[in-house]
PDB file of C-alpha atoms in Angstrom:
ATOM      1  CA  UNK W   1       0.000   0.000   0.000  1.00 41.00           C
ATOM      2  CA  UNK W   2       1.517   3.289  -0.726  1.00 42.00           C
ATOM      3  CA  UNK W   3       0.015   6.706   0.876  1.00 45.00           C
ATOM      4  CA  UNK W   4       0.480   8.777  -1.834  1.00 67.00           C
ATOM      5  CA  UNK W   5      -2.412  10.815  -2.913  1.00 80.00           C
ATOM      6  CA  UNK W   6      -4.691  10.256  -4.886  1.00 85.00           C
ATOM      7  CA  UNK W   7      -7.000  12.605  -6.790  1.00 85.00           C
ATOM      8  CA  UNK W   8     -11.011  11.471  -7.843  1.00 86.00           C
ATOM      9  CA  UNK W   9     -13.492  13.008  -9.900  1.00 84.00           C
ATOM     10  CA  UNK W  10     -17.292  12.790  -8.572  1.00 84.00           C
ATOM     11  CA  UNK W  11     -20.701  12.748 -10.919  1.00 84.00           C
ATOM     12  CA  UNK W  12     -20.789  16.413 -10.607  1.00 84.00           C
ATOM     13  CA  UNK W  13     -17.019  16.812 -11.765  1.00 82.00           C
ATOM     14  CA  UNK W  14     -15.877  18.162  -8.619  1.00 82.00           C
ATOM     15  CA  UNK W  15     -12.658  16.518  -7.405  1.00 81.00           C
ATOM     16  CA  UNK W  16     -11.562  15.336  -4.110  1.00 80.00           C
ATOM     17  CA  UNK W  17      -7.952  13.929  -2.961  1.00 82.00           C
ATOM     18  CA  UNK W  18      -6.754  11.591  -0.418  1.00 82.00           C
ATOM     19  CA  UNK W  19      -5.092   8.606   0.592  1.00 86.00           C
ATOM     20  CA  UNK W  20      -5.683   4.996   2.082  1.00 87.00           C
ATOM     21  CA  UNK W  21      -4.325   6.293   5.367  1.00 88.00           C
ATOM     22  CA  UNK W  22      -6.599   9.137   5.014  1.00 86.00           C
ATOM     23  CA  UNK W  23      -9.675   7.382   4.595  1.00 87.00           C
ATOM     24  CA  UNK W  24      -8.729   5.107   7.552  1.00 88.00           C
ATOM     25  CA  UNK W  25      -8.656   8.460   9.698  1.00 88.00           C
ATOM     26  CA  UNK W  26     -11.495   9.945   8.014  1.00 88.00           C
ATOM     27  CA  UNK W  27     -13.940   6.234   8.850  1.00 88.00           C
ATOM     28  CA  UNK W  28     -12.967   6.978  12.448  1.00 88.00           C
ATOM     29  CA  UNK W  29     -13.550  10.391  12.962  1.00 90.00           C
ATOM     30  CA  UNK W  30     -16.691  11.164  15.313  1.00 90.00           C
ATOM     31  CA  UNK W  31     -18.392  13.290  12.543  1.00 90.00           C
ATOM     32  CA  UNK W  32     -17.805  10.927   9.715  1.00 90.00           C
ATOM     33  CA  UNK W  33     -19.366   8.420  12.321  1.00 91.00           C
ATOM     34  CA  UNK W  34     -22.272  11.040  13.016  1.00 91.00           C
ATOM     35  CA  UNK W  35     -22.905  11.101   9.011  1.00 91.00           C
ATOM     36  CA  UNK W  36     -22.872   7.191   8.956  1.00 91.00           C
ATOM     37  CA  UNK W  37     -25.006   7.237  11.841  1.00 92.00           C
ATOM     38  CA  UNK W  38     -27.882   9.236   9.842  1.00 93.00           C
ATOM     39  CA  UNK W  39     -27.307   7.680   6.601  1.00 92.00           C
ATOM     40  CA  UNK W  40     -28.076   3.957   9.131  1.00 91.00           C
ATOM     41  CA  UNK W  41     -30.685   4.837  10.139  1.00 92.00           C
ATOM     42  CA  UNK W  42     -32.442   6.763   7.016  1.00 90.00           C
ATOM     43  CA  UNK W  43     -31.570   3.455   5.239  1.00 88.00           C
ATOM     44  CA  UNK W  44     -33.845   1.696   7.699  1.00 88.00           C
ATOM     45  CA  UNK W  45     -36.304   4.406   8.003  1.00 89.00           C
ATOM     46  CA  UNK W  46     -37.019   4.008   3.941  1.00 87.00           C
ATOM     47  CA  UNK W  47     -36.649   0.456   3.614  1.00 82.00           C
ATOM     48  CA  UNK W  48     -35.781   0.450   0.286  1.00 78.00           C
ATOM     49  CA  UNK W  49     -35.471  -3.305  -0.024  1.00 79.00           C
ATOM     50  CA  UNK W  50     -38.748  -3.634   1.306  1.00 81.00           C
ATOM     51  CA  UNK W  51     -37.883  -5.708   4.075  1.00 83.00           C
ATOM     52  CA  UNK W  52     -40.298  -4.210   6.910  1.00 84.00           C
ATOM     53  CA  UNK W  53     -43.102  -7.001   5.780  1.00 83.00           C
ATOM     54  CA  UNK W  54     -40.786  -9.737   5.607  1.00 85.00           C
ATOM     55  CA  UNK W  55     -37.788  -9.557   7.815  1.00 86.00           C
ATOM     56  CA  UNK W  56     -37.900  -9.142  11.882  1.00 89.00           C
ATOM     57  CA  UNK W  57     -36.113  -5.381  13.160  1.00 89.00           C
ATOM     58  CA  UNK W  58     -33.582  -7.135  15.081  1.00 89.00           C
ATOM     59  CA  UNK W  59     -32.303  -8.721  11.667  1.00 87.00           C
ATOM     60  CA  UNK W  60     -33.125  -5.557   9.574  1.00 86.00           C
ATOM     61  CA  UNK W  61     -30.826  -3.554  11.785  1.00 91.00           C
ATOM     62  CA  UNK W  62     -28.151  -6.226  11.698  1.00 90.00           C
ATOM     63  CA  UNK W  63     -28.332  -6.561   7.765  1.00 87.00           C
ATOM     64  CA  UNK W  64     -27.659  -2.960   7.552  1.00 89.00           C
ATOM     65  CA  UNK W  65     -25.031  -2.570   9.553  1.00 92.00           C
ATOM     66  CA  UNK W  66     -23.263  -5.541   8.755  1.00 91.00           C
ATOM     67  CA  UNK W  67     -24.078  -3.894   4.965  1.00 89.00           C
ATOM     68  CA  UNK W  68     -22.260  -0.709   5.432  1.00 90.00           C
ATOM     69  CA  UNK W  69     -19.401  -2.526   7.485  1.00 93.00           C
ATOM     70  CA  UNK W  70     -18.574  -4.490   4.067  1.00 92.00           C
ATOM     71  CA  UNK W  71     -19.033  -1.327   2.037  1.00 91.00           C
ATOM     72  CA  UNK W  72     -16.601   0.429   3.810  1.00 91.00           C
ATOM     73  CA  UNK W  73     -14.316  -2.042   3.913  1.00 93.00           C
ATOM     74  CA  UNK W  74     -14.240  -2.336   0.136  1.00 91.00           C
ATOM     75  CA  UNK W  75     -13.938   1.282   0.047  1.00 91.00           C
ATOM     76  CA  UNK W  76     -10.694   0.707   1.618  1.00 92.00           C
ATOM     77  CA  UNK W  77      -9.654  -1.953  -0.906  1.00 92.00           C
ATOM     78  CA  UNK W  78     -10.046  -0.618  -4.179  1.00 91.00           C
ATOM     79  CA  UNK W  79      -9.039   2.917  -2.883  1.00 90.00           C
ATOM     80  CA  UNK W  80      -5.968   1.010  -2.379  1.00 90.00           C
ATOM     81  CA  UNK W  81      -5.747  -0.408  -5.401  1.00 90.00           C
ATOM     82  CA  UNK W  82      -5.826   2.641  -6.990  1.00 88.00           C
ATOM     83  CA  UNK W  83      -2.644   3.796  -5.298  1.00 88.00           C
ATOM     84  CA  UNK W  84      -1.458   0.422  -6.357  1.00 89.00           C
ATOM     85  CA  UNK W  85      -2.036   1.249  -9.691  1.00 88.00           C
ATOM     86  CA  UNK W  86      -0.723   4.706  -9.330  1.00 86.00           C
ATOM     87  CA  UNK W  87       2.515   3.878  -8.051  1.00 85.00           C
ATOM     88  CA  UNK W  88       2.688   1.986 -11.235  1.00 84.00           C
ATOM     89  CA  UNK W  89       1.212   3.911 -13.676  1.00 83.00           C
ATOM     90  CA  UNK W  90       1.757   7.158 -13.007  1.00 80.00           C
ATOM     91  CA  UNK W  91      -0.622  10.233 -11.466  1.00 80.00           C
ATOM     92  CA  UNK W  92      -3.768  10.629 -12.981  1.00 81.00           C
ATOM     93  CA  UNK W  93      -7.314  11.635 -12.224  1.00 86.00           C
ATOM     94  CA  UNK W  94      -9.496   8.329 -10.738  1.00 86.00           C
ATOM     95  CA  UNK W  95     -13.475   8.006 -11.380  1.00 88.00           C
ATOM     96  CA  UNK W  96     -15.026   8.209  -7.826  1.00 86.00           C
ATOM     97  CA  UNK W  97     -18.176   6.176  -9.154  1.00 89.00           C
ATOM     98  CA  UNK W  98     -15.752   3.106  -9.968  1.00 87.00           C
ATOM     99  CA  UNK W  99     -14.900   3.008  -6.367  1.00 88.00           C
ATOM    100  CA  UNK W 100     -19.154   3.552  -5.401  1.00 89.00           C
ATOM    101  CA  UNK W 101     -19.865   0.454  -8.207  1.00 88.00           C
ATOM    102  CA  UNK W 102     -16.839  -1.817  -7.163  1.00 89.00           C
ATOM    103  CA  UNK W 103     -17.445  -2.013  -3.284  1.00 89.00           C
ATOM    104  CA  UNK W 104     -21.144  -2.067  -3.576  1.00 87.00           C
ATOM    105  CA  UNK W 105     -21.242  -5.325  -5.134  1.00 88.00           C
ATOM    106  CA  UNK W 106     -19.635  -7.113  -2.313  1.00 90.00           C
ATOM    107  CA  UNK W 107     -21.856  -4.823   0.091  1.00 87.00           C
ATOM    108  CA  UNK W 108     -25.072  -6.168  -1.815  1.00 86.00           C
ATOM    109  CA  UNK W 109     -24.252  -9.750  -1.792  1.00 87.00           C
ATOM    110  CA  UNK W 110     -23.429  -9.747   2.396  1.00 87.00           C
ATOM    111  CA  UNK W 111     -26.947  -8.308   2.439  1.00 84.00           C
ATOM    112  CA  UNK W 112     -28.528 -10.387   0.506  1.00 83.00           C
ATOM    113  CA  UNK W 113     -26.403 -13.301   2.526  1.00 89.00           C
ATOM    114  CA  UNK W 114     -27.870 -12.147   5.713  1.00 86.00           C
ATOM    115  CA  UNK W 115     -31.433 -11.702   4.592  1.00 85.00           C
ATOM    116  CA  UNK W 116     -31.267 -15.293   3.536  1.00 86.00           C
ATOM    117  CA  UNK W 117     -29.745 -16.726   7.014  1.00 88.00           C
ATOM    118  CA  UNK W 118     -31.669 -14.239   8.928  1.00 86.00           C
ATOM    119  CA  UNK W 119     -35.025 -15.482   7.960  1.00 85.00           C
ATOM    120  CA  UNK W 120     -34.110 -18.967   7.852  1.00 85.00           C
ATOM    121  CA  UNK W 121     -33.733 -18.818   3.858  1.00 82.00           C
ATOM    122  CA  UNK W 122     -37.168 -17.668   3.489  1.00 84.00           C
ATOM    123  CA  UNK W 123     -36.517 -14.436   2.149  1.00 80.00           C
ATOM    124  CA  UNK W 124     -34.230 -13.930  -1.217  1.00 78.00           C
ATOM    125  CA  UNK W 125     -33.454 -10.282  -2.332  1.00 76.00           C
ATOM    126  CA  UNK W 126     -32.303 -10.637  -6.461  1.00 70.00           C
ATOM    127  CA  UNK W 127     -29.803  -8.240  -7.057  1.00 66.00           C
ATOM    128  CA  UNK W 128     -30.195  -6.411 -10.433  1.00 66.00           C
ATOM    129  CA  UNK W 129     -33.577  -5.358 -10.164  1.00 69.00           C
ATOM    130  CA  UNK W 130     -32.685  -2.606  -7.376  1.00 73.00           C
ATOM    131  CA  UNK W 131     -28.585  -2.414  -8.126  1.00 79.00           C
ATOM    132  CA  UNK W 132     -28.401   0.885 -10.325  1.00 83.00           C
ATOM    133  CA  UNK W 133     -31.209   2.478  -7.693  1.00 82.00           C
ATOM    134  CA  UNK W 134     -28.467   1.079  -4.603  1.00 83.00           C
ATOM    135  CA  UNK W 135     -26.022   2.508  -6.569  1.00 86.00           C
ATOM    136  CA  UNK W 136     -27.561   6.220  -7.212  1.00 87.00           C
ATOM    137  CA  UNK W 137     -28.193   6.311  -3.360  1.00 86.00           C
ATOM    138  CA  UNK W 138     -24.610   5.670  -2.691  1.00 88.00           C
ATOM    139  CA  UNK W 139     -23.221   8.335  -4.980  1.00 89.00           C
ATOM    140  CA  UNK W 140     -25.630  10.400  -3.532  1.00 88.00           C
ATOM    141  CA  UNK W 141     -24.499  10.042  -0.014  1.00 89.00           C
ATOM    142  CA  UNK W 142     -20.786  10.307  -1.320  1.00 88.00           C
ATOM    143  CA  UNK W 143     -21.378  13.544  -2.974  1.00 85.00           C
ATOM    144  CA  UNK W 144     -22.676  15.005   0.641  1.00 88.00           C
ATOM    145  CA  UNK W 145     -19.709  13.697   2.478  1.00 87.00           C
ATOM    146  CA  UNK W 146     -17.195  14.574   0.249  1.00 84.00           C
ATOM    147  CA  UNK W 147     -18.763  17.843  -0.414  1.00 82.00           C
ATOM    148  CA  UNK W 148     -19.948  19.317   2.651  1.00 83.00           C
ATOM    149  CA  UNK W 149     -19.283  16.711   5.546  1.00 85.00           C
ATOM    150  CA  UNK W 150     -15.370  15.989   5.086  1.00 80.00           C
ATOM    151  CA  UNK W 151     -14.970  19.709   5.183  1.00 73.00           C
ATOM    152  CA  UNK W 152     -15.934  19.789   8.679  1.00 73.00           C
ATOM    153  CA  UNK W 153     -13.379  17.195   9.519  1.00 72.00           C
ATOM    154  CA  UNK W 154      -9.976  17.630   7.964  1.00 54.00           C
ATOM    155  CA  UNK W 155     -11.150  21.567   6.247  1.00 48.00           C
ATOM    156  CA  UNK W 156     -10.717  19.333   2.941  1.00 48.00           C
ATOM    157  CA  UNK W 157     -12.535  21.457   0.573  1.00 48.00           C
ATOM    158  CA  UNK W 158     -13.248  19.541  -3.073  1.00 48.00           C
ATOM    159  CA  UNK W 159     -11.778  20.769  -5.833  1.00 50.00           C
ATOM    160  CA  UNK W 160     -13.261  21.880  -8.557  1.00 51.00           C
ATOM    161  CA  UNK W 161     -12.013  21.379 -12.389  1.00 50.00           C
ATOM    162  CA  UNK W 162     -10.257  25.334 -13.250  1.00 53.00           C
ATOM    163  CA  UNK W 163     -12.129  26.530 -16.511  1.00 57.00           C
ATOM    164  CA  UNK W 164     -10.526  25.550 -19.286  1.00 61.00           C
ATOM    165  CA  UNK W 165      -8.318  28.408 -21.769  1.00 65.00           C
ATOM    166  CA  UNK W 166      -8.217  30.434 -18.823  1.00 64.00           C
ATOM    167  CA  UNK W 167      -6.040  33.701 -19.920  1.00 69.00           C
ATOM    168  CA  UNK W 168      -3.498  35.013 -17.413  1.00 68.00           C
ATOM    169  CA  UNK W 169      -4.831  38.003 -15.670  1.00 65.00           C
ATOM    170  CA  UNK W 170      -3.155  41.112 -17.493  1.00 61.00           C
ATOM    171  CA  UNK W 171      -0.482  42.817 -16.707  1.00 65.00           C
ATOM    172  CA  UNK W 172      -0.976  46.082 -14.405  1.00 71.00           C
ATOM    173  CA  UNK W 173      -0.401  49.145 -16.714  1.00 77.00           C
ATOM    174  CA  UNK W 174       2.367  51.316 -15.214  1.00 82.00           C
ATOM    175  CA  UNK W 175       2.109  55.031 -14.397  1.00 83.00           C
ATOM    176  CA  UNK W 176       4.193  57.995 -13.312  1.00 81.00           C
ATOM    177  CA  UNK W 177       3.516  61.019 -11.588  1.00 82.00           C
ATOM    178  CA  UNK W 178       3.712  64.003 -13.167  1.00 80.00           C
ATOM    179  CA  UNK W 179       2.979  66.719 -10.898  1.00 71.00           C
ATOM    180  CA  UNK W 180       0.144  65.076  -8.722  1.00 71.00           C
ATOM    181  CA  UNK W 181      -1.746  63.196 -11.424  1.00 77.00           C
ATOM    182  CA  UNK W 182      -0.959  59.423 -12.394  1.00 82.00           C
ATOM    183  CA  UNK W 183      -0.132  59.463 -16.441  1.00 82.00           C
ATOM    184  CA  UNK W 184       0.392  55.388 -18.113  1.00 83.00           C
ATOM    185  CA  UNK W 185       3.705  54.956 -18.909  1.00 82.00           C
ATOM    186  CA  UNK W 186       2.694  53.314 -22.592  1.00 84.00           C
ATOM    187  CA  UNK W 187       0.361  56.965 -23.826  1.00 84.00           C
ATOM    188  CA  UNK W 188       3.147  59.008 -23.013  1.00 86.00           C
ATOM    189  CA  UNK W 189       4.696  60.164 -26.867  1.00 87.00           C
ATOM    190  CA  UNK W 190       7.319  62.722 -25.941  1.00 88.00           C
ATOM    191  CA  UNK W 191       7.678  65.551 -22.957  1.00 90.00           C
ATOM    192  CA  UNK W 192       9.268  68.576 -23.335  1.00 91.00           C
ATOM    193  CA  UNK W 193      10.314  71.152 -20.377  1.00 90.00           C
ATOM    194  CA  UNK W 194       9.291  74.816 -20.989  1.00 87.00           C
ATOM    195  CA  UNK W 195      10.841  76.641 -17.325  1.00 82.00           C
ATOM    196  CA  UNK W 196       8.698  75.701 -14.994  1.00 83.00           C
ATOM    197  CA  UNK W 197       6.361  73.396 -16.829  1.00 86.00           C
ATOM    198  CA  UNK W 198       6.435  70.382 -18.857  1.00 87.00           C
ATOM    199  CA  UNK W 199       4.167  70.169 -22.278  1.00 87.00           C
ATOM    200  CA  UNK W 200       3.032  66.892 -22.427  1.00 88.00           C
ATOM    201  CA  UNK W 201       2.056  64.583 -25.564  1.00 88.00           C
ATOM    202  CA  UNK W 202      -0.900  62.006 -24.603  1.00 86.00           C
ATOM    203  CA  UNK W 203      -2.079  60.136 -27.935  1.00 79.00           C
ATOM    204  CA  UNK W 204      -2.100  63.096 -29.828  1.00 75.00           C
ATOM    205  CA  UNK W 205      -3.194  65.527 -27.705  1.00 82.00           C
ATOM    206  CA  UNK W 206      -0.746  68.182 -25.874  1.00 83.00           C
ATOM    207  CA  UNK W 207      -1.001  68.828 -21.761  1.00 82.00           C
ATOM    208  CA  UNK W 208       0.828  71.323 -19.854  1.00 85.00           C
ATOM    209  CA  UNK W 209       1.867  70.572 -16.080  1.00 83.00           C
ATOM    210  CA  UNK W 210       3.644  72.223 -13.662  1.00 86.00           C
ATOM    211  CA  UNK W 211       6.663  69.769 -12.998  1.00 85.00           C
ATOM    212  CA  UNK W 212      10.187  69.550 -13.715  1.00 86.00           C
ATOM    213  CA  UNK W 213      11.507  67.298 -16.492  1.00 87.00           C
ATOM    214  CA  UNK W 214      13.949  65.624 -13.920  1.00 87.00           C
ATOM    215  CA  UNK W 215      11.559  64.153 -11.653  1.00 86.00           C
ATOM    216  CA  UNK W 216       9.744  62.824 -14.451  1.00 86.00           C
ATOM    217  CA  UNK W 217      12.287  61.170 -16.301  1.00 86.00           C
ATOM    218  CA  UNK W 218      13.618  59.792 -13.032  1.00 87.00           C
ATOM    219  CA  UNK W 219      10.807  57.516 -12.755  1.00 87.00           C
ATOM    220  CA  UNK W 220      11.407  55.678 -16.266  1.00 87.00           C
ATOM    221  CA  UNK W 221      14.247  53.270 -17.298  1.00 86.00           C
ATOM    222  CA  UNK W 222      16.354  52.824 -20.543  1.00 85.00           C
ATOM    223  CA  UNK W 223      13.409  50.679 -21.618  1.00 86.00           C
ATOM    224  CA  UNK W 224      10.893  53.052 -21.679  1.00 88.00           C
ATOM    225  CA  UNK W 225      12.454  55.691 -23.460  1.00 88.00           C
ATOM    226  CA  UNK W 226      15.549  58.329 -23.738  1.00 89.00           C
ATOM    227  CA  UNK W 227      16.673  61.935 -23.006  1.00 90.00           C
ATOM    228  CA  UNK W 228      18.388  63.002 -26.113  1.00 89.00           C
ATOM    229  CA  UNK W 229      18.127  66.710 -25.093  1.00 91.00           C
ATOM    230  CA  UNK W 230      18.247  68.164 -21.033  1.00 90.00           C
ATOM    231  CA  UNK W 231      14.903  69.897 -22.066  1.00 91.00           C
ATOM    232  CA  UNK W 232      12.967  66.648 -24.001  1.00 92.00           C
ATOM    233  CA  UNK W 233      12.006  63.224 -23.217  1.00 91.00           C
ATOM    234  CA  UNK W 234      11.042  60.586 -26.061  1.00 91.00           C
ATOM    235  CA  UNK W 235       9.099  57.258 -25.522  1.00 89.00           C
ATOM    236  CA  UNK W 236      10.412  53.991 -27.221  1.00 86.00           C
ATOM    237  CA  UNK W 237       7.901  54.076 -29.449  1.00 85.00           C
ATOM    238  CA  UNK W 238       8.169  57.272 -30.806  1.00 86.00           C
ATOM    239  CA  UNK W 239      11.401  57.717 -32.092  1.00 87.00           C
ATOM    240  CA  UNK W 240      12.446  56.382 -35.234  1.00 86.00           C
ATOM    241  CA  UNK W 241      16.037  57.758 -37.030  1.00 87.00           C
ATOM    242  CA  UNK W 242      18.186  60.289 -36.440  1.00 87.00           C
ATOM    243  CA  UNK W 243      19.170  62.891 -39.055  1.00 89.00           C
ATOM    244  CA  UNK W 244      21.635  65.982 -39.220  1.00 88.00           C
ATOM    245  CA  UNK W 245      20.568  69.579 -40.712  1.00 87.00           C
ATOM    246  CA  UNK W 246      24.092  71.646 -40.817  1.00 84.00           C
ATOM    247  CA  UNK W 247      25.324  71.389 -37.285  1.00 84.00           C
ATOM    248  CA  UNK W 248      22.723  70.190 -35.615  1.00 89.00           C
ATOM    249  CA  UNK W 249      21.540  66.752 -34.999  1.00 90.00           C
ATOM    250  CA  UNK W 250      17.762  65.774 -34.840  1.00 90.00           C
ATOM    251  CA  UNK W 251      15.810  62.913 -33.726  1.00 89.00           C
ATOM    252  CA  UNK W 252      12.438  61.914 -35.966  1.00 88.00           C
ATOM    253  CA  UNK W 253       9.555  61.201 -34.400  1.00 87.00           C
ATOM    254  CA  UNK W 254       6.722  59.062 -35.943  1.00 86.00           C
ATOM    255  CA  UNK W 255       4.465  61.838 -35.604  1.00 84.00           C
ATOM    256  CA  UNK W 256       6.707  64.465 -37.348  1.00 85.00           C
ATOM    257  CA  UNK W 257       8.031  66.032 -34.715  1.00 88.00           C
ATOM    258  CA  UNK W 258      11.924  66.803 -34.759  1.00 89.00           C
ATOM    259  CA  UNK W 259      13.903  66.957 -31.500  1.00 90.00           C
ATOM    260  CA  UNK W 260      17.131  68.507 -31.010  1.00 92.00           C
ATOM    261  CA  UNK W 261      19.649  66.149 -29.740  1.00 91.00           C
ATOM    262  CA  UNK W 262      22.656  67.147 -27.920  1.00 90.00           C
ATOM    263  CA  UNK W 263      26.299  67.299 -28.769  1.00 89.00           C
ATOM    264  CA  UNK W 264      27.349  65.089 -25.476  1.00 89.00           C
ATOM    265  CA  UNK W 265      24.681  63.098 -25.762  1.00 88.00           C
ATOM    266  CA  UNK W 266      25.152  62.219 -29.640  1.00 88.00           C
ATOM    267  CA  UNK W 267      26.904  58.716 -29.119  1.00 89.00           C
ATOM    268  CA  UNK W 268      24.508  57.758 -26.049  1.00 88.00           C
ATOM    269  CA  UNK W 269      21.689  58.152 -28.507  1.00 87.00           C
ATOM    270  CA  UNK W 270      22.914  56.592 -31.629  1.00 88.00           C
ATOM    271  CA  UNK W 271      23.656  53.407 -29.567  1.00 88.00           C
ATOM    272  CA  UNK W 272      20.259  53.367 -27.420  1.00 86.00           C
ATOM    273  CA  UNK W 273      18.324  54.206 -31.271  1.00 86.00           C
ATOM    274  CA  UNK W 274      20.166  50.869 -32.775  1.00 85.00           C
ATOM    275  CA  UNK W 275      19.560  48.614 -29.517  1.00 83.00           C
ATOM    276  CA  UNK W 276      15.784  49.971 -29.980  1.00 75.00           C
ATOM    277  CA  UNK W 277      14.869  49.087 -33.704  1.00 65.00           C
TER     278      UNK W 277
END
């Protein structure tokens, strides 16, 4: 037996995880006992074999329990099994009803078993007519445990399948401050300084703030854009060549605009512009 998990899907498609040695804990923990309890004596309470007519109570109640003894029990097994065949085989998702269908047969034919002894072999349940309807109840019952009960012993929530294609959650969109008003990083076009103000380009459109170039710049990296004059920032992707009219040296933006670009700063530019293409 190996105790590594193991991972089932219900009816529903929820999923639930645990182990051999988990299930052992859970069968004798006073609330799972509570559940079982209920679900013994709603079993008897129904009747759905129909035994109230033809079986004594003292045998009724000892068919049942000896019933949900032998369930249990095969729980266990093929629970086990599965981890046998995980070890082997590799992790994968198990069908929770396989485990419902394979330890209800043995369950079914101890009942039946004990009817027949009980009642001196007077009394012979047949299986299939009632097997898929012994089955259903058993999911049923599963589903609540697994679902709501188990939560209230271990804090074992089920899991539940993650929506499939799920796209990542997008990226937060950066801003700087420019004077006191957040600006995204990725509108910005250019920013020139004009004494104590800064004309702004936003998609197009032109805003003047009272700031200082310095303190704006200060808050973007290489990546973002360059200062190819003291009195101009340019975004990355705004500029586009670099051209020289007599002496002077001026950087093309792809709206048209030309900024001057300094004599000291002439090399730092040329290399950042051919990194940046």
């Amino acid at each position: 037996m190996t105790n590594k998990t193991l991972t089932f899907f219900d009816i529903l498609g929820g999923r639930f995880s645990l182990t051999p040695k988990e299930l052992l804990a859970l069968l004798r923990d006073r609330t799972t006992l509570t559940y079982l309890g209920f679900v013994y004596v709603l079993l008897i309470v129904t009747d759905v074999p129909d035994l109230w007519d033809r079986v004594a109570l003292p045998v009724i109640l000892v068919v049942w329990a000896l019933l949900m003894c032998v369930f249990h029990l095969a729980v266990w097994v093929v629970v086990s099994g599965f981890a046998i065949l995980q070890r082997r085989f590799g992790p994968r998702i198990w069908p929770g009803p396989m485990i419902v269908l394979c330890s209800l047969l043995p369950a079914v034919l101890t009942g039946q078993a004990a009817v027949y002894l009980g009642t001196g072999g007077q009394v012979l349940i047949p299986i299939l007519p009632g097997f898929f309807y012994y089955w259903l109840i058993a999911e049923l019952f599963g589903l609540i445990y697994f679902r709501y009960v188990r939560f209230h012993v271990d804090g074992a929530e089920p899991e539940t399948a993650p929506p499939p294609d799920t796209p990542p959650p997008a990226p937060e969109e950066r801003r700087i401050l420019i004077g006191a008003e957040p600006v995204p990083l990725a509108r910005l076009h250019h920013i020139e300084a004009r004494e104590h103000h800064v004309l702004i380009t936003i998609d197009g459109q032109s805003i003047t703030h009272r700031a200082r170039l310095g303190d704006i710049v200060a808050q973007t990296g290489p990546d973002d854009g360059l200062q190819p004059h003291r009195s101009w920032w340019v975004s990355a992707g705004a500029a586009r060549d670099l051209t020289r009219e007599g002496q002077r040296h001026l950087m093309h933006l792809d709206d048209g605009t030309r900024v001057p670009v300094a004599r000291t700063r002439l090399d730092a530019v040329r290399v950042w512009l051919d990194s940046h293409r």
